[in-house]
Tab-separated table of N, CA and C in Angstrom:
chain	number	residue	atom	x	y	z
A	413	UNK	N	-10.311	-120.801	30.761
A	413	UNK	CA	-10.428	-119.305	30.609
A	413	UNK	C	-11.503	-118.998	29.695
A	414	UNK	N	-11.394	-119.381	28.408
A	414	UNK	CA	-12.369	-119.281	27.265
A	414	UNK	C	-12.967	-120.626	26.882
A	415	UNK	N	-14.304	-120.467	26.894
A	415	UNK	CA	-14.924	-121.803	26.385
A	415	UNK	C	-16.036	-121.238	25.354
A	416	UNK	N	-15.849	-122.121	24.008
A	416	UNK	CA	-16.583	-121.648	22.814
A	416	UNK	C	-17.815	-122.422	22.974
A	417	UNK	N	-18.950	-121.854	22.276
A	417	UNK	CA	-20.054	-122.344	22.140
A	417	UNK	C	-20.339	-122.794	20.736
A	418	UNK	N	-20.402	-124.156	20.369
A	418	UNK	CA	-20.275	-124.453	19.113
A	418	UNK	C	-21.752	-124.278	18.303
A	419	UNK	N	-22.759	-124.173	19.335
A	419	UNK	CA	-24.290	-124.054	18.751
A	419	UNK	C	-24.277	-122.625	18.530
A	420	UNK	N	-23.400	-121.439	18.882
A	420	UNK	CA	-23.520	-120.344	18.560
A	420	UNK	C	-23.379	-120.180	17.130
A	421	UNK	N	-24.290	-119.196	16.529
A	421	UNK	CA	-24.137	-119.158	14.936
A	421	UNK	C	-23.145	-117.895	14.609
A	422	UNK	N	-22.401	-116.989	15.649
A	422	UNK	CA	-21.368	-116.485	15.358
A	422	UNK	C	-20.164	-116.974	15.106
A	423	UNK	N	-19.155	-116.516	14.246
A	423	UNK	CA	-17.860	-117.059	13.960
A	423	UNK	C	-17.075	-117.387	15.330
A	424	UNK	N	-16.304	-118.163	15.332
A	424	UNK	CA	-15.422	-118.552	16.515
A	424	UNK	C	-14.472	-117.559	16.878
A	425	UNK	N	-14.080	-116.751	15.949
A	425	UNK	CA	-13.139	-115.672	16.219
A	425	UNK	C	-13.993	-114.412	16.950
A	426	UNK	N	-15.176	-114.376	16.700
A	426	UNK	CA	-15.964	-113.290	17.430
A	426	UNK	C	-16.417	-113.699	18.745
A	427	UNK	N	-16.453	-114.897	18.926
A	427	UNK	CA	-16.567	-115.386	20.329
A	427	UNK	C	-15.382	-115.594	21.213
A	428	UNK	N	-14.277	-115.751	20.664
A	428	UNK	CA	-13.173	-115.312	21.384
A	428	UNK	C	-12.834	-114.017	21.623
A	429	UNK	N	-13.097	-113.309	20.843
A	429	UNK	CA	-13.115	-111.748	20.849
A	429	UNK	C	-13.858	-111.079	21.869
A	430	UNK	N	-15.041	-111.491	22.064
A	430	UNK	CA	-16.255	-111.133	22.781
A	430	UNK	C	-15.704	-111.560	24.357
A	431	UNK	N	-15.169	-112.830	24.475
A	431	UNK	CA	-14.859	-113.408	25.883
A	431	UNK	C	-13.795	-112.772	26.303
A	432	UNK	N	-12.589	-112.175	25.592
A	432	UNK	CA	-11.495	-111.642	25.977
A	432	UNK	C	-12.068	-109.993	26.280
A	433	UNK	N	-12.742	-109.511	25.459
A	433	UNK	CA	-13.213	-108.333	25.524
A	433	UNK	C	-13.822	-107.997	26.964
A	434	UNK	N	-14.781	-109.123	27.297
A	434	UNK	CA	-15.376	-108.807	28.616
A	434	UNK	C	-14.556	-109.100	29.706
A	435	UNK	N	-13.471	-110.198	29.766
A	435	UNK	CA	-12.433	-110.328	30.552
A	435	UNK	C	-11.575	-108.860	31.034
A	436	UNK	N	-11.462	-108.205	29.842
A	436	UNK	CA	-10.584	-107.115	29.990
A	436	UNK	C	-11.307	-105.884	30.763
A	437	UNK	N	-12.598	-105.686	30.049
A	437	UNK	CA	-13.322	-104.683	30.572
A	437	UNK	C	-13.864	-104.765	31.888
A	438	UNK	N	-14.067	-105.970	32.333
A	438	UNK	CA	-14.339	-106.142	33.789
A	438	UNK	C	-13.011	-106.087	34.830
A	439	UNK	N	-12.091	-106.065	34.293
A	439	UNK	CA	-10.860	-106.063	34.989
A	439	UNK	C	-10.404	-107.350	35.273
A	440	UNK	N	-10.707	-108.389	34.930
A	440	UNK	CA	-10.304	-109.826	35.179
A	440	UNK	C	-8.914	-109.973	34.700
A	441	UNK	N	-8.589	-109.371	33.441
A	441	UNK	CA	-7.154	-109.473	32.989
A	441	UNK	C	-6.640	-108.088	33.252
A	442	UNK	N	-5.640	-107.907	34.164
A	442	UNK	CA	-4.814	-106.601	34.434
A	442	UNK	C	-4.045	-106.049	33.202
A	443	UNK	N	-4.109	-104.812	33.190
A	443	UNK	CA	-3.253	-103.967	32.295
A	443	UNK	C	-1.925	-104.425	32.389
A	444	UNK	N	-1.099	-104.586	31.297
A	444	UNK	CA	0.285	-104.991	31.252
A	444	UNK	C	0.331	-106.469	31.138
A	445	UNK	N	-0.534	-107.193	31.680
A	445	UNK	CA	-0.357	-108.866	31.709
A	445	UNK	C	-0.594	-109.568	30.369
A	446	UNK	N	0.240	-110.397	30.174
A	446	UNK	CA	0.375	-111.011	28.892
A	446	UNK	C	-0.768	-111.937	28.447
A	447	UNK	N	-1.277	-111.720	27.399
A	447	UNK	CA	-2.166	-112.748	26.616
A	447	UNK	C	-1.535	-114.198	26.319
A	448	UNK	N	-2.624	-115.101	26.458
A	448	UNK	CA	-1.978	-116.375	25.920
A	448	UNK	C	-1.572	-116.260	24.403
A	449	UNK	N	-0.543	-116.940	24.138
A	449	UNK	CA	0.094	-116.861	22.776
A	449	UNK	C	-0.941	-117.451	21.923
A	450	UNK	N	-0.849	-117.107	20.515
A	450	UNK	CA	-2.052	-117.531	19.637
A	450	UNK	C	-1.810	-118.975	19.412
A	451	UNK	N	-0.687	-119.639	19.119
A	451	UNK	CA	-0.671	-121.176	19.116
A	451	UNK	C	-1.164	-121.735	20.449
A	452	UNK	N	-0.586	-121.260	21.410
A	452	UNK	CA	-1.145	-121.969	22.766
A	452	UNK	C	-2.643	-122.134	22.897
A	453	UNK	N	-3.164	-120.583	22.738
A	453	UNK	CA	-4.819	-120.718	22.967
A	453	UNK	C	-5.382	-121.574	21.750
A	454	UNK	N	-4.841	-121.606	20.560
A	454	UNK	CA	-5.400	-122.306	19.320
A	454	UNK	C	-5.313	-123.909	19.791
A	455	UNK	N	-4.236	-124.291	20.388
A	455	UNK	CA	-3.972	-125.625	20.853
A	455	UNK	C	-5.114	-126.207	22.016
A	456	UNK	N	-5.141	-125.263	22.924
A	456	UNK	CA	-6.115	-125.520	24.005
A	456	UNK	C	-7.714	-125.419	23.720
A	457	UNK	N	-8.141	-124.640	22.595
A	457	UNK	CA	-9.332	-124.591	22.024
A	457	UNK	C	-9.860	-125.224	20.842
A	458	UNK	N	-8.645	-126.116	20.405
A	458	UNK	CA	-8.683	-127.153	19.143
A	458	UNK	C	-9.183	-126.252	17.964
A	459	UNK	N	-8.569	-125.173	17.695
A	459	UNK	CA	-9.211	-124.282	16.623
A	459	UNK	C	-7.822	-123.769	15.861
A	460	UNK	N	-7.988	-123.455	14.790
A	460	UNK	CA	-7.053	-123.017	13.863
A	460	UNK	C	-6.413	-121.543	14.694
A	461	UNK	N	-4.984	-121.328	14.453
A	461	UNK	CA	-4.275	-120.281	15.132
A	461	UNK	C	-4.706	-118.945	14.194
A	462	UNK	N	-5.257	-119.026	12.970
A	462	UNK	CA	-5.568	-117.975	12.330
A	462	UNK	C	-6.849	-117.233	12.831
A	463	UNK	N	-7.769	-118.123	13.580
A	463	UNK	CA	-8.985	-117.698	14.272
A	463	UNK	C	-8.631	-116.797	15.237
A	464	UNK	N	-7.484	-117.387	16.087
A	464	UNK	CA	-7.249	-116.589	17.300
A	464	UNK	C	-6.480	-115.349	16.994
A	465	UNK	N	-5.582	-115.278	15.850
A	465	UNK	CA	-4.924	-114.219	15.358
A	465	UNK	C	-5.970	-113.057	14.875
A	466	UNK	N	-7.063	-113.441	14.317
A	466	UNK	CA	-8.043	-112.524	13.890
A	466	UNK	C	-8.806	-111.873	15.187
A	467	UNK	N	-9.096	-112.775	15.870
A	467	UNK	CA	-9.718	-112.256	17.292
A	467	UNK	C	-8.795	-110.984	17.717
A	468	UNK	N	-7.527	-111.477	18.220
A	468	UNK	CA	-6.543	-110.518	18.638
A	468	UNK	C	-6.128	-109.302	17.802
A	469	UNK	N	-6.511	-109.709	16.588
A	469	UNK	CA	-6.288	-108.289	15.701
A	469	UNK	C	-7.565	-107.359	15.829
A	470	UNK	N	-8.799	-107.931	16.263
A	470	UNK	CA	-9.839	-106.918	16.470
A	470	UNK	C	-9.680	-106.226	17.789
A	471	UNK	N	-9.297	-106.991	18.741
A	471	UNK	CA	-9.017	-106.564	20.142
A	471	UNK	C	-8.070	-105.409	20.163
A	472	UNK	N	-6.883	-105.420	19.168
A	472	UNK	CA	-5.860	-104.492	19.002
A	472	UNK	C	-6.264	-103.243	18.376
A	473	UNK	N	-7.377	-103.520	17.364
A	473	UNK	CA	-7.883	-102.237	16.524
A	473	UNK	C	-8.687	-101.633	17.758
A	474	UNK	N	-9.149	-101.925	18.482
A	474	UNK	CA	-10.178	-101.421	19.627
A	474	UNK	C	-9.499	-100.885	20.613
A	475	UNK	N	-8.123	-101.176	20.859
A	475	UNK	CA	-7.075	-100.567	21.713
A	475	UNK	C	-7.031	-101.141	23.082
A	476	UNK	N	-7.827	-102.519	23.248
A	476	UNK	CA	-7.595	-103.216	24.366
A	476	UNK	C	-6.552	-104.243	24.502
A	477	UNK	N	-5.694	-104.463	23.487
A	477	UNK	CA	-4.525	-105.085	23.754
A	477	UNK	C	-3.436	-104.309	22.693
A	478	UNK	N	-2.177	-104.627	22.941
A	478	UNK	CA	-1.235	-104.177	22.026
A	478	UNK	C	-0.170	-105.303	22.007
A	479	UNK	N	0.580	-105.306	20.572
A	479	UNK	CA	1.480	-106.260	20.532
A	479	UNK	C	3.046	-105.850	20.732
A	480	UNK	N	3.984	-106.701	21.256
A	480	UNK	CA	5.300	-106.360	21.461
A	480	UNK	C	5.945	-107.403	20.609
A	481	UNK	N	6.640	-106.930	19.599
A	481	UNK	CA	7.417	-107.723	18.727
A	481	UNK	C	8.383	-108.906	19.372
A	482	UNK	N	8.053	-110.137	19.197
A	482	UNK	CA	8.745	-111.138	19.725
A	482	UNK	C	8.283	-111.596	21.287
A	483	UNK	N	7.380	-110.765	21.714
A	483	UNK	CA	7.135	-111.371	23.107
A	483	UNK	C	5.714	-111.442	23.271
A	484	UNK	N	4.750	-111.077	22.343
A	484	UNK	CA	3.232	-111.578	22.472
A	484	UNK	C	2.448	-110.275	22.500
A	485	UNK	N	1.195	-110.488	23.013
A	485	UNK	CA	0.117	-109.598	23.098
A	485	UNK	C	0.151	-109.169	24.557
A	486	UNK	N	-0.313	-107.653	25.094
A	486	UNK	CA	-0.516	-107.576	26.350
A	486	UNK	C	-1.705	-106.657	26.462
A	487	UNK	N	-2.332	-106.852	27.620
A	487	UNK	CA	-3.546	-105.786	27.752
A	487	UNK	C	-3.144	-104.422	28.008
A	488	UNK	N	-3.917	-103.546	27.374
A	488	UNK	CA	-3.647	-102.187	27.374
A	488	UNK	C	-3.831	-101.492	28.851
A	489	UNK	N	-3.243	-100.207	28.825
A	489	UNK	CA	-3.221	-99.453	30.123
A	489	UNK	C	-4.558	-99.221	30.624
A	490	UNK	N	-4.770	-99.300	31.891
A	490	UNK	CA	-6.285	-99.138	32.604
A	490	UNK	C	-6.980	-97.796	32.044
A	491	UNK	N	-6.200	-96.722	32.069
A	491	UNK	CA	-7.118	-95.407	31.457
A	491	UNK	C	-7.557	-95.830	30.235
A	492	UNK	N	-7.003	-96.395	29.164
A	492	UNK	CA	-7.387	-96.443	27.858
A	492	UNK	C	-8.690	-97.556	27.927
A	493	UNK	N	-8.407	-98.590	28.719
A	493	UNK	CA	-9.396	-99.817	28.910
A	493	UNK	C	-10.884	-99.037	29.567
A	494	UNK	N	-10.412	-98.210	30.577
A	494	UNK	CA	-11.582	-97.469	31.100
A	494	UNK	C	-12.329	-96.673	30.213
A	495	UNK	N	-11.506	-95.775	29.427
A	495	UNK	CA	-12.246	-95.142	28.380
A	495	UNK	C	-13.125	-95.883	27.439
A	496	UNK	N	-12.585	-96.971	27.094
A	496	UNK	CA	-13.155	-97.926	26.101
A	496	UNK	C	-14.498	-98.556	26.659
A	497	UNK	N	-14.254	-99.150	27.990
A	497	UNK	CA	-15.163	-99.588	28.698
A	497	UNK	C	-16.425	-98.518	28.968
A	498	UNK	N	-16.243	-97.324	29.236
A	498	UNK	CA	-17.335	-96.366	29.477
A	498	UNK	C	-18.133	-96.230	28.025
A	499	UNK	N	-17.407	-95.996	26.972
A	499	UNK	CA	-17.913	-95.932	25.614
A	499	UNK	C	-18.533	-97.058	25.344
A	500	UNK	N	-18.119	-98.304	25.683
A	500	UNK	CA	-18.821	-99.575	25.405
A	500	UNK	C	-20.188	-99.516	26.097
A	501	UNK	N	-20.230	-99.234	27.423
A	501	UNK	CA	-21.407	-99.281	28.274
A	501	UNK	C	-22.467	-98.042	27.888
A	502	UNK	N	-21.835	-96.890	27.428
A	502	UNK	CA	-22.655	-95.824	26.882
A	502	UNK	C	-23.518	-96.261	25.687
A	503	UNK	N	-22.833	-97.039	24.772
A	503	UNK	CA	-23.337	-97.653	23.548
A	503	UNK	C	-24.619	-98.579	23.938
A	504	UNK	N	-24.012	-99.442	24.856
A	504	UNK	CA	-25.477	-100.459	25.215
A	504	UNK	C	-26.587	-99.772	25.991
A	505	UNK	N	-26.060	-98.784	26.792
A	505	UNK	CA	-27.233	-97.885	27.285
A	505	UNK	C	-28.148	-97.447	26.487
A	506	UNK	N	-27.571	-96.746	25.296
A	506	UNK	CA	-28.448	-95.798	24.617
A	506	UNK	C	-29.131	-96.913	23.511
A	507	UNK	N	-28.633	-98.155	23.273
A	507	UNK	CA	-29.630	-99.034	22.655
A	507	UNK	C	-30.606	-99.707	23.417
A	508	UNK	N	-30.545	-99.621	24.569
A	508	UNK	CA	-31.719	-99.993	25.742
A	508	UNK	C	-32.675	-98.827	25.817
A	509	UNK	N	-32.243	-97.604	25.840
A	509	UNK	CA	-32.891	-96.524	25.799
A	509	UNK	C	-34.022	-96.617	24.559
A	510	UNK	N	-33.225	-96.687	23.527
A	510	UNK	CA	-33.884	-96.600	22.162
A	510	UNK	C	-34.962	-97.868	21.980
A	511	UNK	N	-34.604	-98.952	22.643
A	511	UNK	CA	-35.444	-100.059	22.796
A	511	UNK	C	-36.767	-99.733	23.688
A	512	UNK	N	-36.633	-99.069	24.752
A	512	UNK	CA	-37.570	-98.680	25.716
A	512	UNK	C	-38.542	-97.699	25.152
A	513	UNK	N	-38.066	-96.728	24.371
A	513	UNK	CA	-38.703	-95.780	23.629
A	513	UNK	C	-39.727	-96.363	22.671
A	514	UNK	N	-39.060	-97.357	21.976
A	514	UNK	CA	-39.763	-98.182	20.930
A	514	UNK	C	-40.913	-98.812	21.401
A	515	UNK	N	-40.750	-99.276	22.904
A	515	UNK	CA	-41.956	-100.044	23.378
A	515	UNK	C	-43.048	-98.941	23.943
A	516	UNK	N	-42.651	-97.665	23.836
A	516	UNK	CA	-43.674	-96.828	24.421
A	516	UNK	C	-43.234	-96.100	25.857
A	517	UNK	N	-42.242	-96.366	26.161
A	517	UNK	CA	-41.758	-95.880	27.710
A	517	UNK	C	-41.356	-94.346	27.470
A	518	UNK	N	-41.646	-93.474	28.558
A	518	UNK	CA	-41.307	-91.915	28.165
A	518	UNK	C	-40.264	-91.865	29.233
A	519	UNK	N	-39.659	-90.653	28.859
A	519	UNK	CA	-38.211	-90.360	29.725
A	519	UNK	C	-38.370	-90.499	31.026
A	520	UNK	N	-39.549	-90.100	31.813
A	520	UNK	CA	-39.613	-90.140	33.242
A	520	UNK	C	-39.634	-91.713	33.552
A	521	UNK	N	-40.154	-92.490	32.930
A	521	UNK	CA	-40.202	-93.852	33.233
A	521	UNK	C	-38.874	-94.596	33.191
A	522	UNK	N	-38.087	-94.162	32.091
A	522	UNK	CA	-36.835	-94.634	31.718
A	522	UNK	C	-35.900	-94.236	32.820
A	523	UNK	N	-35.796	-93.081	33.208
A	523	UNK	CA	-35.060	-92.425	34.332
A	523	UNK	C	-35.404	-93.090	35.576
A	524	UNK	N	-36.742	-93.517	35.782
A	524	UNK	CA	-37.191	-93.810	37.159
A	524	UNK	C	-36.598	-95.445	37.227
A	525	UNK	N	-36.648	-96.238	36.244
A	525	UNK	CA	-35.906	-97.327	36.325
A	525	UNK	C	-34.522	-97.342	36.402
A	526	UNK	N	-33.774	-96.660	35.795
A	526	UNK	CA	-32.292	-96.406	36.108
A	526	UNK	C	-32.083	-95.920	37.507
A	527	UNK	N	-32.950	-95.095	38.034
A	527	UNK	CA	-32.649	-94.685	39.326
A	527	UNK	C	-32.855	-95.914	40.461
A	528	UNK	N	-34.018	-96.779	40.146
A	528	UNK	CA	-34.205	-97.743	40.883
A	528	UNK	C	-32.929	-98.901	40.806
A	529	UNK	N	-32.549	-99.077	39.634
A	529	UNK	CA	-31.384	-99.894	39.402
A	529	UNK	C	-30.188	-99.546	40.175
A	530	UNK	N	-30.014	-98.189	40.325
A	530	UNK	CA	-28.974	-97.714	40.909
A	530	UNK	C	-28.897	-97.727	42.303
A	531	UNK	N	-30.192	-97.554	42.961
A	531	UNK	CA	-30.520	-97.888	44.544
A	531	UNK	C	-30.171	-99.513	44.718
A	532	UNK	N	-30.782	-100.196	43.897
A	532	UNK	CA	-30.621	-101.362	44.432
A	532	UNK	C	-28.920	-102.097	44.483
A	533	UNK	N	-28.031	-101.180	43.735
A	533	UNK	CA	-26.713	-101.516	43.779
A	533	UNK	C	-25.762	-100.915	44.811
A	534	UNK	N	-26.351	-99.967	45.515
A	534	UNK	CA	-25.745	-99.209	46.507
A	534	UNK	C	-25.567	-100.043	47.837
A	535	UNK	N	-24.386	-99.952	48.272
A	535	UNK	CA	-23.928	-100.845	49.660
A	535	UNK	C	-24.939	-100.442	50.760
């Protein structure tokens, strides 16, 4: 499920957090489903349980997972995940627009690119 890149300069907890965030936001992990236990995942990845706990804490702060005392961590409901997903997408798109503007692209050019991407994805 999760593969860590030891060549990546980012801390391991950030990699774990990012992998789970992506799985949750694309719907690969369904709302209400149980996350792997901290100990189980730490053993599978051969890393310290505190690393997993830190990643889970970040996901919880983002509203993507929630803890149930004595039972573990679970994926948040789909409405909350959808809201977070849209906010994340909007943030990424704004960053790309800023990058395009910095490269000298005007509004019409950026809108044209978005429309072309949208047309390509239509069935």
